[in-house]
Tab-separated table of C-alpha atoms in Angstrom:
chain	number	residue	atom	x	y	z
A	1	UNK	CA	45.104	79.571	-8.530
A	2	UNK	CA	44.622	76.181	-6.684
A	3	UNK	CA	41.787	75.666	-4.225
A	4	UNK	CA	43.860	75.076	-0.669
A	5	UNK	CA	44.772	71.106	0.083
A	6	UNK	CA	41.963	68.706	1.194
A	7	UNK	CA	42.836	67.866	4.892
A	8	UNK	CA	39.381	65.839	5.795
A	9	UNK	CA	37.635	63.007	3.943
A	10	UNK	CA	35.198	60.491	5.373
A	11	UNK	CA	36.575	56.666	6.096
A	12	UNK	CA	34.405	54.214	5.766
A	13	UNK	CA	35.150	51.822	7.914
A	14	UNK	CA	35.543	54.567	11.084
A	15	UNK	CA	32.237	55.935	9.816
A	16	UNK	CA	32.831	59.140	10.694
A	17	UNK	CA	34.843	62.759	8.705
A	18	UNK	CA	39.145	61.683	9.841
A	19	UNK	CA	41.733	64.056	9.014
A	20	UNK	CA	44.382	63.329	6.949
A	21	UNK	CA	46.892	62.573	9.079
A	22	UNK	CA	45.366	59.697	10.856
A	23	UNK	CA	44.592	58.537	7.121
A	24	UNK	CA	48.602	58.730	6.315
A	25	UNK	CA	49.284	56.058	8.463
A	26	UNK	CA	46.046	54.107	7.728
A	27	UNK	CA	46.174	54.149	3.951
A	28	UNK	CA	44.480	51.113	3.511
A	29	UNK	CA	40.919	52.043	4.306
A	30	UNK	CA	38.365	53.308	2.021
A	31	UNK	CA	38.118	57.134	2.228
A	32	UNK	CA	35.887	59.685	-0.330
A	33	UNK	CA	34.838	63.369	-0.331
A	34	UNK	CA	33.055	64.784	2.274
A	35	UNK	CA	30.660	66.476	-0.421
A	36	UNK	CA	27.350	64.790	-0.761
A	37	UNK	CA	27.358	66.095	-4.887
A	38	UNK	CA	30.733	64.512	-5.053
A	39	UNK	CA	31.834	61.076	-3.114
A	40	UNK	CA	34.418	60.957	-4.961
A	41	UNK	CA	37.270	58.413	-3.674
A	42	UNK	CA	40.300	59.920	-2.358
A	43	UNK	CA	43.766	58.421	-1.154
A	44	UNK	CA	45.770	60.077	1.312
A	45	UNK	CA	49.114	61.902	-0.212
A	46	UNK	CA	52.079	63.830	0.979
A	47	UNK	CA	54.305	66.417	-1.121
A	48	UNK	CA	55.509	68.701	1.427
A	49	UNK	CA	52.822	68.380	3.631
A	50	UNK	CA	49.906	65.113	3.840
A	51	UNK	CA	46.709	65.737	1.970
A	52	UNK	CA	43.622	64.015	0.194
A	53	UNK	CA	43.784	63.640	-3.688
A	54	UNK	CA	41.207	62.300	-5.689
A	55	UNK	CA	41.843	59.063	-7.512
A	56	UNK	CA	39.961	60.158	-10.602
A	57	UNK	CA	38.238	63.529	-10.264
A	58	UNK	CA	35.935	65.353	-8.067
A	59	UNK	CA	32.170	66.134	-9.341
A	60	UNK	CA	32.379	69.791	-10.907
A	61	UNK	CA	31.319	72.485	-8.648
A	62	UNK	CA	32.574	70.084	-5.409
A	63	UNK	CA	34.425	72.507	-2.986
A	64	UNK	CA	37.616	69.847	-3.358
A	65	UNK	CA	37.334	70.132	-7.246
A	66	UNK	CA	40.984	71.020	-8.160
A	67	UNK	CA	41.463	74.476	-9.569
A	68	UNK	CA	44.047	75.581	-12.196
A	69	UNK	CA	46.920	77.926	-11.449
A	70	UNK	CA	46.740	81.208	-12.385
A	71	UNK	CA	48.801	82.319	-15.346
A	72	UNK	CA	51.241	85.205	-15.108
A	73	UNK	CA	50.494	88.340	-17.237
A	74	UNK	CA	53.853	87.957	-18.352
A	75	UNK	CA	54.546	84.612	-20.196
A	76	UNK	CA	58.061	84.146	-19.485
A	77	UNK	CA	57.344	84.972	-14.918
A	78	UNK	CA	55.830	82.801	-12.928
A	79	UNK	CA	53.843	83.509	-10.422
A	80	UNK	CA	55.443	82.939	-6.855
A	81	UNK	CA	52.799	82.015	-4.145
A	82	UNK	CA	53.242	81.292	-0.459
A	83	UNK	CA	52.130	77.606	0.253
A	84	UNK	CA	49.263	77.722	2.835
A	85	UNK	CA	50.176	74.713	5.790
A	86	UNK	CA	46.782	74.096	7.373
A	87	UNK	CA	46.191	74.153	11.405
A	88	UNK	CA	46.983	71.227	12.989
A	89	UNK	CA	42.911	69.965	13.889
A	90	UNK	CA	41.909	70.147	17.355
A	91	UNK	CA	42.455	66.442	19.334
A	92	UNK	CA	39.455	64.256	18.883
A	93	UNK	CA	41.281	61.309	20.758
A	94	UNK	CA	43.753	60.623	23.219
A	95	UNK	CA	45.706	58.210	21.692
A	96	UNK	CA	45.417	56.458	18.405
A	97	UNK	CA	41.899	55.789	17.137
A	98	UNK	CA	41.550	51.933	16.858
A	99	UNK	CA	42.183	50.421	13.460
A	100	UNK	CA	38.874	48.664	11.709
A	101	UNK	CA	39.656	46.455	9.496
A	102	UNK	CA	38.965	46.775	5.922
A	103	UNK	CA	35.479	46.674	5.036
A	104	UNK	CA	33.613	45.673	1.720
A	105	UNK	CA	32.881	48.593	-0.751
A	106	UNK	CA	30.254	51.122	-0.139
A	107	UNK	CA	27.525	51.571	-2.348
A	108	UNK	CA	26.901	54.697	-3.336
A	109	UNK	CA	23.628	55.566	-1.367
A	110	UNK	CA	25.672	54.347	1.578
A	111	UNK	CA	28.233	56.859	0.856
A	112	UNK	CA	25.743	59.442	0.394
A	113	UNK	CA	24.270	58.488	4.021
A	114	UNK	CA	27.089	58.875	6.074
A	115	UNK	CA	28.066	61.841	4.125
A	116	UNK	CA	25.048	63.451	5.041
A	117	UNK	CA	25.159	62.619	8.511
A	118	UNK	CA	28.918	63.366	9.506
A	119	UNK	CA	28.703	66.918	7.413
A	120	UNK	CA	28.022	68.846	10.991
A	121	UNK	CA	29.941	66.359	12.569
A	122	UNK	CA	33.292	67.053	13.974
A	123	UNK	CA	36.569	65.634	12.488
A	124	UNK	CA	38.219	62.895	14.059
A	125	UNK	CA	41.825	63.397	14.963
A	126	UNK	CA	44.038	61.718	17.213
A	127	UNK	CA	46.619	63.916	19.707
A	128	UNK	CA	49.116	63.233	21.866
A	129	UNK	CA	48.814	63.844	25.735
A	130	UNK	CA	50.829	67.336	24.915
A	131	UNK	CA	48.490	68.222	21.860
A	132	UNK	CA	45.555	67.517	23.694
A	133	UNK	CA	46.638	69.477	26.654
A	134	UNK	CA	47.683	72.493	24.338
A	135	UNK	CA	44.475	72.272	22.842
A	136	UNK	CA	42.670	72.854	26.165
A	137	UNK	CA	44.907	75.876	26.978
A	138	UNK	CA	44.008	77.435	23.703
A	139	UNK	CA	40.258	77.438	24.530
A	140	UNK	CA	38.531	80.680	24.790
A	141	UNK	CA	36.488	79.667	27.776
A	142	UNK	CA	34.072	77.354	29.231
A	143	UNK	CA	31.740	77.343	26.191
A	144	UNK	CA	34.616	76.553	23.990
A	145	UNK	CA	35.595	73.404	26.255
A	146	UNK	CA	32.042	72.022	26.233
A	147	UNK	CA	31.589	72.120	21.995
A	148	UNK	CA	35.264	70.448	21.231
A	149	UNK	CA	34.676	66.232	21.709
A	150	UNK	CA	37.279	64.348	23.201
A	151	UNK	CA	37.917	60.186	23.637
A	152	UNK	CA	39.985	59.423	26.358
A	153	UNK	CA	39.948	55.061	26.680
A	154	UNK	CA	37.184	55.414	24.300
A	155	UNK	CA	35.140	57.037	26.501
A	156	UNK	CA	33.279	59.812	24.582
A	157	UNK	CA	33.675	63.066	26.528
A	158	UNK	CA	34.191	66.971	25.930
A	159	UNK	CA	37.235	69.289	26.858
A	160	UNK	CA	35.342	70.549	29.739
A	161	UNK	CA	34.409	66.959	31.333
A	162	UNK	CA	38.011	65.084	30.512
A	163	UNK	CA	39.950	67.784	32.342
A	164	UNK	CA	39.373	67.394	36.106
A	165	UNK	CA	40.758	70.178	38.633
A	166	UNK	CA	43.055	68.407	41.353
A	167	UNK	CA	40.493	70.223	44.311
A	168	UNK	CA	37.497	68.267	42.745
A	169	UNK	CA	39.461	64.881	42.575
A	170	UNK	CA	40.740	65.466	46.487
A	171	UNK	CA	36.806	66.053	47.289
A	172	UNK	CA	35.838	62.863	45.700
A	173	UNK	CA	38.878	61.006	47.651
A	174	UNK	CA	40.003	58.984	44.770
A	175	UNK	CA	43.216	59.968	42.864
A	176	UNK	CA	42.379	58.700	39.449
A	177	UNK	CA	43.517	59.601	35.898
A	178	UNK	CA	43.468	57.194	33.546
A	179	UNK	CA	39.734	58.112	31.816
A	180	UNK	CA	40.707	61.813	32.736
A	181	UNK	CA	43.486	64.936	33.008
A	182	UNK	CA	43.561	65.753	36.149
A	183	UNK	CA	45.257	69.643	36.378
A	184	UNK	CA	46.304	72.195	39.109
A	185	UNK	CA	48.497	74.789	40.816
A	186	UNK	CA	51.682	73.712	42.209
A	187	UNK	CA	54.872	75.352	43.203
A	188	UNK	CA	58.658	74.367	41.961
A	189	UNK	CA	61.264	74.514	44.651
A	190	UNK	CA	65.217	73.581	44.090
A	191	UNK	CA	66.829	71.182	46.655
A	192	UNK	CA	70.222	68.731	45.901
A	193	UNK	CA	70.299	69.442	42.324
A	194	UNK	CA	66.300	68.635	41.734
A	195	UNK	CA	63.378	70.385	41.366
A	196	UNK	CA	60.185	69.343	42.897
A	197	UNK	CA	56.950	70.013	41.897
A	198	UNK	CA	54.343	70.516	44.651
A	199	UNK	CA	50.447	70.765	45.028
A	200	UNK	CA	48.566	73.263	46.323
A	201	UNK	CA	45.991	70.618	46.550
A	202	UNK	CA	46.480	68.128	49.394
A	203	UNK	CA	44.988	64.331	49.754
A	204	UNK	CA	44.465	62.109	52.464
A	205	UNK	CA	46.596	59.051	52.501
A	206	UNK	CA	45.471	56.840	55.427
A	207	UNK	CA	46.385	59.402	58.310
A	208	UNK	CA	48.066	61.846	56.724
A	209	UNK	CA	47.088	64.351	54.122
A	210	UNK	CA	49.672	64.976	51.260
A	211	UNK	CA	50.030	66.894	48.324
A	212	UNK	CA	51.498	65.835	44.928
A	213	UNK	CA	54.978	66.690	45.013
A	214	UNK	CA	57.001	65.481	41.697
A	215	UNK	CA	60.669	65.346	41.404
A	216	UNK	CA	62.214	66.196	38.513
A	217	UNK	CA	66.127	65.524	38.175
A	218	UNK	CA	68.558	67.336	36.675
A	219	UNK	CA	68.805	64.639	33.561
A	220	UNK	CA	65.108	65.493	32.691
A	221	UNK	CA	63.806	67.998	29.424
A	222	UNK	CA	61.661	70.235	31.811
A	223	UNK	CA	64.494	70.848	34.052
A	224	UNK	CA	66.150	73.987	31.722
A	225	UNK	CA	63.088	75.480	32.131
A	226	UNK	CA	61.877	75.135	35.862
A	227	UNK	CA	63.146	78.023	38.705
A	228	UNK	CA	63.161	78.248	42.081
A	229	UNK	CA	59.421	79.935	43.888
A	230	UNK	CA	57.920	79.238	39.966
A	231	UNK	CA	53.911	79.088	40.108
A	232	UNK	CA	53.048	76.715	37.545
A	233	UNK	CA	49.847	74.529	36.464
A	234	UNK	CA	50.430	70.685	36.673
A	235	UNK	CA	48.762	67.806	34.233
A	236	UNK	CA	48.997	64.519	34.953
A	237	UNK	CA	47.605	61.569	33.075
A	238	UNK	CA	47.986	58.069	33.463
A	239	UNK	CA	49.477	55.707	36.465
A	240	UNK	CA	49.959	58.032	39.245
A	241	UNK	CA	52.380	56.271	42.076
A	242	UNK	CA	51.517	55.931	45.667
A	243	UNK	CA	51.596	59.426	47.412
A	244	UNK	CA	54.507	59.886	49.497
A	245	UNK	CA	57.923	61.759	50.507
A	246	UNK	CA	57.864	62.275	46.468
A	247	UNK	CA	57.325	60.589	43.246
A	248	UNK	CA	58.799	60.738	40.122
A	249	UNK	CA	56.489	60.096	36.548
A	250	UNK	CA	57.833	58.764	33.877
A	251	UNK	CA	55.043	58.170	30.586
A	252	UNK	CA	55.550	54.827	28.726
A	253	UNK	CA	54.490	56.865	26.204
A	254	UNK	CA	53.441	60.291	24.077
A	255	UNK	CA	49.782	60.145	25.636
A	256	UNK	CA	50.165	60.075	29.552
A	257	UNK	CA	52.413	61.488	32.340
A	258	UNK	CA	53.657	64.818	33.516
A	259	UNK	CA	53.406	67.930	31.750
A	260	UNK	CA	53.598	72.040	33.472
A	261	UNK	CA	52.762	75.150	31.664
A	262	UNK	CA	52.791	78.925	33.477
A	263	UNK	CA	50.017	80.109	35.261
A	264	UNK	CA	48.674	81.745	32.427
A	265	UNK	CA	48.938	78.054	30.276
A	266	UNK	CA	51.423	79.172	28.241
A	267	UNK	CA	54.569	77.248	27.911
A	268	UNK	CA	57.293	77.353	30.041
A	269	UNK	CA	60.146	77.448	26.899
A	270	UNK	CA	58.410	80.231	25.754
């Protein structure tokens, strides 16, 4: 049978372990095994799903050495196996992870180095402002939060430090999110055809003191999904507008804005 598909090889030029998908759409760096035995230089491929192959062969014994297929007992039957689709990697980045440029060759005791060092490592991958955000719901826990690296602006953080409860943020009196995820309760209420998203946390804007309250029209994905009296947890990321009578958030792209899950993080189409 064959050995399941290599998702992770080490880029040069990034100098650190990458997963395959950020090497799909990077294909001209220099990537090899992660195995110190091996180094063997890989290219990143896609059949049904992306993976590494090697462009000559891994070292024998190397744990991405390509296995054969088991024959069937019967010569005439194949042998029908399920295809195994790797996890999705847990968010290393925010956003895209900037592009070196191409670098000159490694020798092979460089290779070897950084091999050795990014082994423990964790793999770089980059996620979307949703990805990353279902990545922190899925955490078991504190402990969980503070082992999982995360770049937000290319500021090296973990899980635990880039998401910042909304009560912490109105203590500090500065209602900022664009080096972290700022996240709360908040409660949906229907009025003229909208629903509008409101804090339970409250800030003070010159004399007054406001909460968050987000409309979100009738036009807009999350509004199938949204009820009247709902308890919900609110991310935000990104620009946040002036507090006022409302506001309404609109990302300029997949990694800021607006996003709600239940109470319990799970997701509100579920």
């Amino acid at each position: 049978m064959r050995n399941e598909l290599m998702t992770a090889a080490i880029c040069w030029e990034i100098g650190a372990k990458i997963s395959v998908e950020f090497a799909y759409h990077a294909k001209d760096l220099f990537y090899f095994c992660p195995e110190a035995n091996c180094l063997a230089e890989v290219v990143p491929a896609k059949i049904n799903n992306a993976f590494f192959r090697a462009l000559g062969s891994h070292a024998p014994g190397c744990a991405n050495e390509k296995k054969k297929t088991t024959e069937s007992p019967v010569p005439t039957t194949p042998i029908f196996r399920k295809s195994t689709v790797p996890p999705l990697p847990i968010p290393s980045h925010l956003g895209p992870i900037a592009m070196p440029r191409k670098g000159i060759r490694p020798s092979e005791a460089q290779m070897n180095a950084l091999a050795l060092r990014s082994r423990l490592a964790p793999l770089h991958h980059p996620g979307t402002f949703q990805e990353v955000v279902n990545a922190w719901c899925s955490m078991d826990g504190v402990s969980a939060r503070q082992s999982h690296p995360l770049y937000i602006a290319s500021q090296p953080q973990t899980y635990f430090d880039a998401f910042s409860p909304l009560s912490h943020v109105s203590e500090e009196g500065a209602l900022n999110s664009d080096r972290k995820i700022l996240y709360g309760n908040a409660t949906v209420s229907d009025y003229n055809h909208s629903f509008y998203v409101t804090t339970k946390t409250r800030f003070k804007v010159g004399e007054k003191v406001l909460p968050i309250k987000i409309r979100v029209r009738s036009s807009d994905v999350l509004y199938p999904y949204l009820k009247d009296g709902q308890e919900v947890i609110l991310f935000l990321h990104g620009l946040i507008p002036a507090l006022g009578k409302y506001i309404e958030i609109q990302p300029t792209d997949a990694y800021s804005g607006m996003l709600i899950t239940l109470r319990d993080f799970s997701s509100l189409a579920r």
